mmCIF file of N, CA and C in Angstrom:
data_model
loop_
_atom_site.group_PDB
_atom_site.id
_atom_site.type_symbol
_atom_site.label_atom_id
_atom_site.label_comp_id
_atom_site.label_asym_id
_atom_site.label_seq_id
_atom_site.Cartn_x
_atom_site.Cartn_y
_atom_site.Cartn_z
ATOM 1 N N GLY A 1 45.125 71.414 166.608
ATOM 2 C CA GLY A 1 45.247 72.686 165.447
ATOM 3 C C GLY A 1 44.292 73.265 165.111
ATOM 4 N N TYR A 2 43.954 73.272 163.953
ATOM 5 C CA TYR A 2 42.480 73.915 163.639
ATOM 6 C C TYR A 2 41.927 73.743 162.652
ATOM 7 N N ARG A 3 40.427 72.550 163.034
ATOM 8 C CA ARG A 3 40.117 71.743 162.279
ATOM 9 C C ARG A 3 39.336 72.569 161.135
ATOM 10 N N GLY A 4 39.293 72.289 159.857
ATOM 11 C CA GLY A 4 38.575 72.696 158.781
ATOM 12 C C GLY A 4 37.088 72.944 158.774
ATOM 13 N N ASP A 5 36.726 72.055 160.024
ATOM 14 C CA ASP A 5 35.020 71.467 160.049
ATOM 15 C C ASP A 5 34.501 72.884 161.496
ATOM 16 N N SER A 6 35.602 73.223 162.160
ATOM 17 C CA SER A 6 35.488 73.789 163.185
ATOM 18 C C SER A 6 36.297 75.407 163.306
ATOM 19 N N SER A 7 36.666 75.599 162.314
ATOM 20 C CA SER A 7 37.680 77.116 162.421
ATOM 21 C C SER A 7 36.913 78.180 161.589
ATOM 22 N N GLY A 8 35.777 77.778 160.922
ATOM 23 C CA GLY A 8 35.600 79.189 160.205
ATOM 24 C C GLY A 8 35.370 78.910 158.775
ATOM 25 N N GLN A 9 35.031 79.880 157.810
ATOM 26 C CA GLN A 9 34.838 79.543 156.471
ATOM 27 C C GLN A 9 36.228 79.958 155.683
ATOM 28 N N LEU A 10 36.925 80.437 156.489
ATOM 29 C CA LEU A 10 38.087 81.030 155.631
ATOM 30 C C LEU A 10 39.053 79.517 155.749
ATOM 31 N N THR A 11 39.306 79.277 156.893
ATOM 32 C CA THR A 11 39.684 77.805 157.170
ATOM 33 C C THR A 11 39.430 76.695 156.504
ATOM 34 N N GLN A 12 37.874 76.314 156.447
ATOM 35 C CA GLN A 12 37.721 75.293 155.502
ATOM 36 C C GLN A 12 37.870 75.624 154.011
ATOM 37 N N ASN A 13 37.935 76.674 153.489
ATOM 38 C CA ASN A 13 37.926 77.151 151.963
ATOM 39 C C ASN A 13 39.532 77.166 151.770
ATOM 40 N N ALA A 14 40.469 77.401 152.551
ATOM 41 C CA ALA A 14 41.645 77.253 151.981
ATOM 42 C C ALA A 14 42.352 75.576 152.349
ATOM 43 N N TYR A 15 41.606 75.140 153.336
ATOM 44 C CA TYR A 15 42.376 73.757 153.383
ATOM 45 C C TYR A 15 41.309 72.800 152.007
ATOM 46 N N SER A 16 40.354 73.119 151.407
ATOM 47 C CA SER A 16 39.697 72.720 150.481
ATOM 48 C C SER A 16 40.474 73.219 149.004
ATOM 49 N N PHE A 17 41.029 73.898 148.918
ATOM 50 C CA PHE A 17 41.719 74.730 147.678
ATOM 51 C C PHE A 17 43.233 73.916 147.913
ATOM 52 N N CYS A 18 43.834 73.637 148.980
ATOM 53 C CA CYS A 18 45.130 72.890 149.248
ATOM 54 C C CYS A 18 45.044 71.010 148.985
ATOM 55 N N CYS A 19 43.650 70.731 149.233
ATOM 56 C CA CYS A 19 43.653 69.459 149.631
ATOM 57 C C CYS A 19 43.487 68.763 147.926
ATOM 58 N N ALA A 20 42.778 67.504 148.470
ATOM 59 C CA ALA A 20 42.392 66.319 147.151
ATOM 60 C C ALA A 20 41.175 66.853 146.991
ATOM 61 N N GLU A 21 41.457 66.913 145.151
ATOM 62 C CA GLU A 21 40.124 67.153 144.408
ATOM 63 C C GLU A 21 38.654 66.479 145.011
ATOM 64 N N GLY A 22 37.831 67.263 145.301
ATOM 65 C CA GLY A 22 36.548 67.317 145.534
ATOM 66 C C GLY A 22 36.474 67.141 146.860
ATOM 67 N N SER A 23 37.477 67.406 148.035
ATOM 68 C CA SER A 23 37.404 67.855 149.483
ATOM 69 C C SER A 23 36.468 69.134 149.198
ATOM 70 N N ASP A 24 35.957 69.233 150.628
ATOM 71 C CA ASP A 24 35.329 70.438 151.439
ATOM 72 C C ASP A 24 36.332 71.134 152.263
ATOM 73 N N GLY A 25 37.596 70.311 152.538
ATOM 74 C CA GLY A 25 38.405 70.760 153.697
ATOM 75 C C GLY A 25 37.929 70.796 154.956
ATOM 76 N N SER A 26 36.415 70.236 154.886
ATOM 77 C CA SER A 26 36.344 70.064 156.687
ATOM 78 C C SER A 26 36.988 69.095 157.317
ATOM 79 N N SER A 27 37.302 68.247 157.024
ATOM 80 C CA SER A 27 37.919 66.864 157.764
ATOM 81 C C SER A 27 39.514 66.860 157.770
ATOM 82 N N TYR A 28 40.361 68.423 157.515
ATOM 83 C CA TYR A 28 41.679 68.357 157.629
ATOM 84 C C TYR A 28 41.985 69.112 158.423
ATOM 85 N N ASP A 29 43.235 68.948 159.337
ATOM 86 C CA ASP A 29 43.596 69.768 160.072
ATOM 87 C C ASP A 29 44.909 70.535 159.938
ATOM 88 N N GLY A 30 45.137 71.699 159.980
ATOM 89 C CA GLY A 30 46.160 72.787 159.905
ATOM 90 C C GLY A 30 46.351 73.631 160.966
ATOM 91 N N ASP A 31 46.852 75.111 160.487
ATOM 92 C CA ASP A 31 47.233 76.087 161.180
ATOM 93 C C ASP A 31 46.227 76.954 160.683
ATOM 94 N N GLY A 32 45.224 76.818 160.504
ATOM 95 C CA GLY A 32 44.279 77.676 159.843
ATOM 96 C C GLY A 32 44.254 78.126 158.494
ATOM 97 N N VAL A 33 45.226 77.884 158.207
ATOM 98 C CA VAL A 33 45.259 78.563 156.404
ATOM 99 C C VAL A 33 46.133 77.799 155.615
ATOM 100 N N THR A 34 46.976 76.954 156.073
ATOM 101 C CA THR A 34 47.454 75.558 155.472
ATOM 102 C C THR A 34 47.300 74.205 156.321
ATOM 103 N N PRO A 35 46.460 73.300 155.446
ATOM 104 C CA PRO A 35 46.491 72.207 156.113
ATOM 105 C C PRO A 35 47.597 71.194 156.382
ATOM 106 N N ILE A 36 48.083 70.314 157.191
ATOM 107 C CA ILE A 36 49.358 69.626 157.623
ATOM 108 C C ILE A 36 49.899 69.116 156.364
ATOM 109 N N GLN A 37 48.892 68.496 155.750
ATOM 110 C CA GLN A 37 49.455 67.121 154.774
ATOM 111 C C GLN A 37 49.982 68.214 153.279
ATOM 112 N N SER A 38 49.435 69.341 153.560
ATOM 113 C CA SER A 38 49.957 70.242 152.163
ATOM 114 C C SER A 38 51.477 70.661 152.471
ATOM 115 N N ALA A 39 51.333 70.980 153.882
ATOM 116 C CA ALA A 39 52.894 72.077 154.217
ATOM 117 C C ALA A 39 53.781 70.640 154.152
ATOM 118 N N LEU A 40 53.484 69.281 154.357
ATOM 119 C CA LEU A 40 54.436 68.439 154.656
ATOM 120 C C LEU A 40 54.597 67.824 153.346
ATOM 121 N N ALA A 41 53.702 68.322 152.475
ATOM 122 C CA ALA A 41 53.849 67.496 150.931
ATOM 123 C C ALA A 41 55.167 67.411 150.209
ATOM 124 N N MET A 42 56.154 68.570 150.466
ATOM 125 C CA MET A 42 57.393 68.604 149.876
ATOM 126 C C MET A 42 58.454 67.674 150.500
ATOM 127 N N THR A 43 58.366 66.675 151.351
ATOM 128 C CA THR A 43 58.916 65.805 151.772
ATOM 129 C C THR A 43 59.431 64.607 151.161
ATOM 130 N N GLU A 44 57.962 64.648 150.332
ATOM 131 C CA GLU A 44 57.960 63.186 149.160
ATOM 132 C C GLU A 44 59.143 63.410 148.339
ATOM 133 N N TYR A 45 59.341 64.958 147.962
ATOM 134 C CA TYR A 45 59.724 65.245 146.762
ATOM 135 C C TYR A 45 61.430 65.577 147.229
ATOM 136 N N VAL A 46 61.837 66.185 148.177
ATOM 137 C CA VAL A 46 63.014 66.351 148.473
ATOM 138 C C VAL A 46 63.790 65.770 149.555
ATOM 139 N N ARG A 47 64.960 65.172 148.547
ATOM 140 C CA ARG A 47 65.911 64.391 149.660
ATOM 141 C C ARG A 47 66.262 64.931 150.902
ATOM 142 N N ASN A 48 66.301 63.866 151.991
ATOM 143 C CA ASN A 48 66.956 64.581 153.307
ATOM 144 C C ASN A 48 66.114 65.567 153.571
ATOM 145 N N GLY A 49 64.873 65.978 152.741
ATOM 146 C CA GLY A 49 64.311 67.155 153.524
ATOM 147 C C GLY A 49 63.579 66.672 154.909
ATOM 148 N N ASP A 50 63.534 67.775 155.711
ATOM 149 C CA ASP A 50 63.321 68.010 157.386
ATOM 150 C C ASP A 50 61.791 68.368 157.349
ATOM 151 N N SER A 51 61.226 68.315 158.304
ATOM 152 C CA SER A 51 59.958 68.900 158.963
ATOM 153 C C SER A 51 59.912 69.254 160.255
ATOM 154 N N LEU A 52 58.768 70.099 160.582
ATOM 155 C CA LEU A 52 58.896 70.623 161.757
ATOM 156 C C LEU A 52 57.217 71.056 162.261
ATOM 157 N N VAL A 53 56.633 70.440 162.948
ATOM 158 C CA VAL A 53 55.113 70.462 163.141
ATOM 159 C C VAL A 53 55.158 71.213 164.564
ATOM 160 N N LEU A 54 54.449 72.323 164.685
ATOM 161 C CA LEU A 54 53.953 72.817 165.745
ATOM 162 C C LEU A 54 52.549 72.959 166.132
ATOM 163 N N ASP A 55 52.260 72.161 167.069
ATOM 164 C CA ASP A 55 50.627 72.046 167.730
ATOM 165 C C ASP A 55 50.433 73.486 168.020
ATOM 166 N N ASP A 56 48.955 73.433 167.615
ATOM 167 C CA ASP A 56 48.113 74.556 168.081
ATOM 168 C C ASP A 56 48.759 75.761 167.827
ATOM 169 N N VAL A 57 49.692 76.027 166.547
ATOM 170 C CA VAL A 57 50.150 77.429 166.334
ATOM 171 C C VAL A 57 49.075 77.803 165.137
ATOM 172 N N GLY A 58 48.502 78.785 165.189
ATOM 173 C CA GLY A 58 48.253 79.463 163.841
ATOM 174 C C GLY A 58 48.943 80.389 163.027
ATOM 175 N N HIS A 59 48.606 80.301 161.979
ATOM 176 C CA HIS A 59 49.452 81.211 160.534
ATOM 177 C C HIS A 59 49.877 82.384 160.778
ATOM 178 N N PHE A 60 48.546 83.471 160.986
ATOM 179 C CA PHE A 60 48.780 84.760 161.249
ATOM 180 C C PHE A 60 48.060 84.991 162.968
ATOM 181 N N CYS A 61 48.209 86.437 162.763
ATOM 182 C CA CYS A 61 47.970 87.151 164.271
ATOM 183 C C CYS A 61 46.427 88.183 163.783
ATOM 184 N N TRP A 62 45.552 87.365 163.372
ATOM 185 C CA TRP A 62 44.135 88.051 162.854
ATOM 186 C C TRP A 62 43.965 88.961 164.075
ATOM 187 N N SER A 63 43.863 88.683 165.170
ATOM 188 C CA SER A 63 43.233 89.755 165.815
ATOM 189 C C SER A 63 44.139 90.980 165.948
ATOM 190 N N ASP A 64 45.109 91.255 165.556
ATOM 191 C CA ASP A 64 46.163 92.065 165.802
ATOM 192 C C ASP A 64 46.339 93.097 164.607
ATOM 193 N N VAL A 65 45.249 92.792 163.069
ATOM 194 C CA VAL A 65 45.428 93.694 162.429
ATOM 195 C C VAL A 65 43.804 93.937 161.779
ATOM 196 N N PHE A 66 43.672 95.111 161.102
ATOM 197 C CA PHE A 66 42.845 95.376 160.892
ATOM 198 C C PHE A 66 41.801 94.897 160.061
ATOM 199 N N GLY A 67 40.433 94.570 159.991
ATOM 200 C CA GLY A 67 39.729 93.378 159.374
ATOM 201 C C GLY A 67 40.008 92.032 159.901
ATOM 202 N N GLY A 68 40.387 91.847 160.472
ATOM 203 C CA GLY A 68 40.613 90.159 160.678
ATOM 204 C C GLY A 68 39.509 89.628 161.618
ATOM 205 N N GLU A 69 38.669 90.307 162.169
ATOM 206 C CA GLU A 69 37.303 89.805 162.604
ATOM 207 C C GLU A 69 36.441 89.728 160.950
ATOM 208 N N ALA A 70 36.349 90.833 159.968
ATOM 209 C CA ALA A 70 35.685 90.339 158.907
ATOM 210 C C ALA A 70 36.536 89.327 158.117
ATOM 211 N N VAL A 71 37.354 88.822 157.977
ATOM 212 C CA VAL A 71 38.194 87.955 156.998
ATOM 213 C C VAL A 71 38.340 86.818 157.505
ATOM 214 N N ALA A 72 38.368 86.351 159.021
ATOM 215 C CA ALA A 72 38.570 85.356 159.855
ATOM 216 C C ALA A 72 38.012 85.435 161.187
ATOM 217 N N PRO A 73 37.016 85.727 161.198
ATOM 218 C CA PRO A 73 35.935 85.805 162.710
ATOM 219 C C PRO A 73 36.901 84.957 163.411
ATOM 220 N N ASP A 74 36.587 83.320 163.362
ATOM 221 C CA ASP A 74 37.095 82.553 164.212
ATOM 222 C C ASP A 74 38.184 82.306 164.463
ATOM 223 N N LEU A 75 39.445 82.961 163.432
ATOM 224 C CA LEU A 75 40.583 82.511 163.850
ATOM 225 C C LEU A 75 41.036 83.829 165.031
ATOM 226 N N THR A 76 40.178 85.111 164.579
ATOM 227 C CA THR A 76 40.687 86.212 165.376
ATOM 228 C C THR A 76 40.298 85.635 167.189
ATOM 229 N N LYS A 77 39.161 85.347 166.982
ATOM 230 C CA LYS A 77 38.620 85.061 168.276
ATOM 231 C C LYS A 77 39.662 84.334 168.846
ATOM 232 N N TYR A 78 40.154 82.769 168.278
ATOM 233 C CA TYR A 78 41.264 81.964 169.110
ATOM 234 C C TYR A 78 42.363 82.841 169.329
ATOM 235 N N HIS A 79 42.737 83.747 168.292
ATOM 236 C CA HIS A 79 44.276 84.447 168.876
ATOM 237 C C HIS A 79 43.820 85.297 169.823
ATOM 238 N N LYS A 80 42.659 85.834 170.100
ATOM 239 C CA LYS A 80 42.205 86.616 171.593
ATOM 240 C C LYS A 80 42.217 86.002 172.553
ATOM 241 N N GLU A 81 41.890 85.050 172.336
ATOM 242 C CA GLU A 81 41.807 84.146 173.637
ATOM 243 C C GLU A 81 43.180 83.455 173.868
ATOM 244 N N GLY A 82 44.377 84.057 173.145
ATOM 245 C CA GLY A 82 45.754 83.485 173.704
ATOM 246 C C GLY A 82 46.142 82.423 172.537
ATOM 247 N N ARG A 83 45.736 81.972 171.900
ATOM 248 C CA ARG A 83 46.002 80.697 170.944
ATOM 249 C C ARG A 83 47.223 81.648 170.123
ATOM 250 N N PRO A 84 48.646 80.665 169.962
ATOM 251 C CA PRO A 84 49.872 81.522 169.753
ATOM 252 C C PRO A 84 49.675 81.378 167.952
ATOM 253 N N TRP A 85 50.582 82.303 167.402
ATOM 254 C CA TRP A 85 51.312 82.283 165.833
ATOM 255 C C TRP A 85 52.623 82.028 165.655
ATOM 256 N N TYR A 86 52.669 82.112 164.624
ATOM 257 C CA TYR A 86 54.660 81.805 164.185
ATOM 258 C C TYR A 86 55.466 82.963 164.671
ATOM 259 N N GLY A 87 54.602 83.886 164.816
ATOM 260 C CA GLY A 87 55.656 85.106 165.096
ATOM 261 C C GLY A 87 55.477 85.722 166.527
ATOM 262 N N ASP A 88 54.796 84.797 167.251
ATOM 263 C CA ASP A 88 55.035 85.129 168.619
ATOM 264 C C ASP A 88 56.402 84.534 169.341
ATOM 265 N N GLU A 89 57.010 85.476 169.820
ATOM 266 C CA GLU A 89 58.093 85.244 170.703
ATOM 267 C C GLU A 89 58.624 83.790 171.032
ATOM 268 N N HIS A 90 57.527 83.300 172.153
ATOM 269 C CA HIS A 90 57.849 81.642 172.555
ATOM 270 C C HIS A 90 57.899 80.744 171.279
ATOM 271 N N ILE A 91 56.979 80.921 170.243
ATOM 272 C CA ILE A 91 57.214 80.049 169.309
ATOM 273 C C ILE A 91 58.278 80.335 168.163
ATOM 274 N N ILE A 92 58.684 81.673 168.413
ATOM 275 C CA ILE A 92 59.821 81.635 167.379
ATOM 276 C C ILE A 92 60.663 80.974 167.668
ATOM 277 N N GLU A 93 61.448 80.972 169.338
ATOM 278 C CA GLU A 93 62.591 80.414 169.838
ATOM 279 C C GLU A 93 62.133 78.368 169.465
ATOM 280 N N LYS A 94 60.894 78.247 169.165
ATOM 281 C CA LYS A 94 60.648 76.697 168.866
ATOM 282 C C LYS A 94 61.244 76.218 167.206
ATOM 283 N N TRP A 95 61.300 77.478 166.295
ATOM 284 C CA TRP A 95 61.678 76.805 165.016
ATOM 285 C C TRP A 95 62.986 77.611 164.739
ATOM 286 N N VAL A 96 63.118 78.989 165.085
ATOM 287 C CA VAL A 96 64.406 79.281 164.709
ATOM 288 C C VAL A 96 65.661 78.630 164.706
ATOM 289 N N SER A 97 65.719 77.889 165.478
ATOM 290 C CA SER A 97 67.327 76.719 165.350
ATOM 291 C C SER A 97 66.569 75.747 164.214
ATOM 292 N N TRP A 98 65.908 75.556 164.169
ATOM 293 C CA TRP A 98 65.487 74.575 163.121
ATOM 294 C C TRP A 98 65.864 74.988 161.825
ATOM 295 N N LEU A 99 65.949 76.439 161.735
ATOM 296 C CA LEU A 99 66.451 76.753 160.112
ATOM 297 C C LEU A 99 67.907 76.395 159.988
#
């Protein structure tokens, strides 16, 4: 995944916002925007709820948008290097049937 302590300031700040009070987000893992425990939190409250975790998939296609490098330079770099995001065709094939 995308660790909070090694995926840039946007990731660490987003994880900090979504996680336990007093956390700086650095120890969490997720998709670069949403930490895994936050994404899966609703399974505690939704009866018979399912979850799907896709390893090493990014939240967004940062390198495909204007300003991606300014907003999320580390995530943009990962995407340019070939790390997939949820909207890549081969990733959609993994989650679409789950809907």
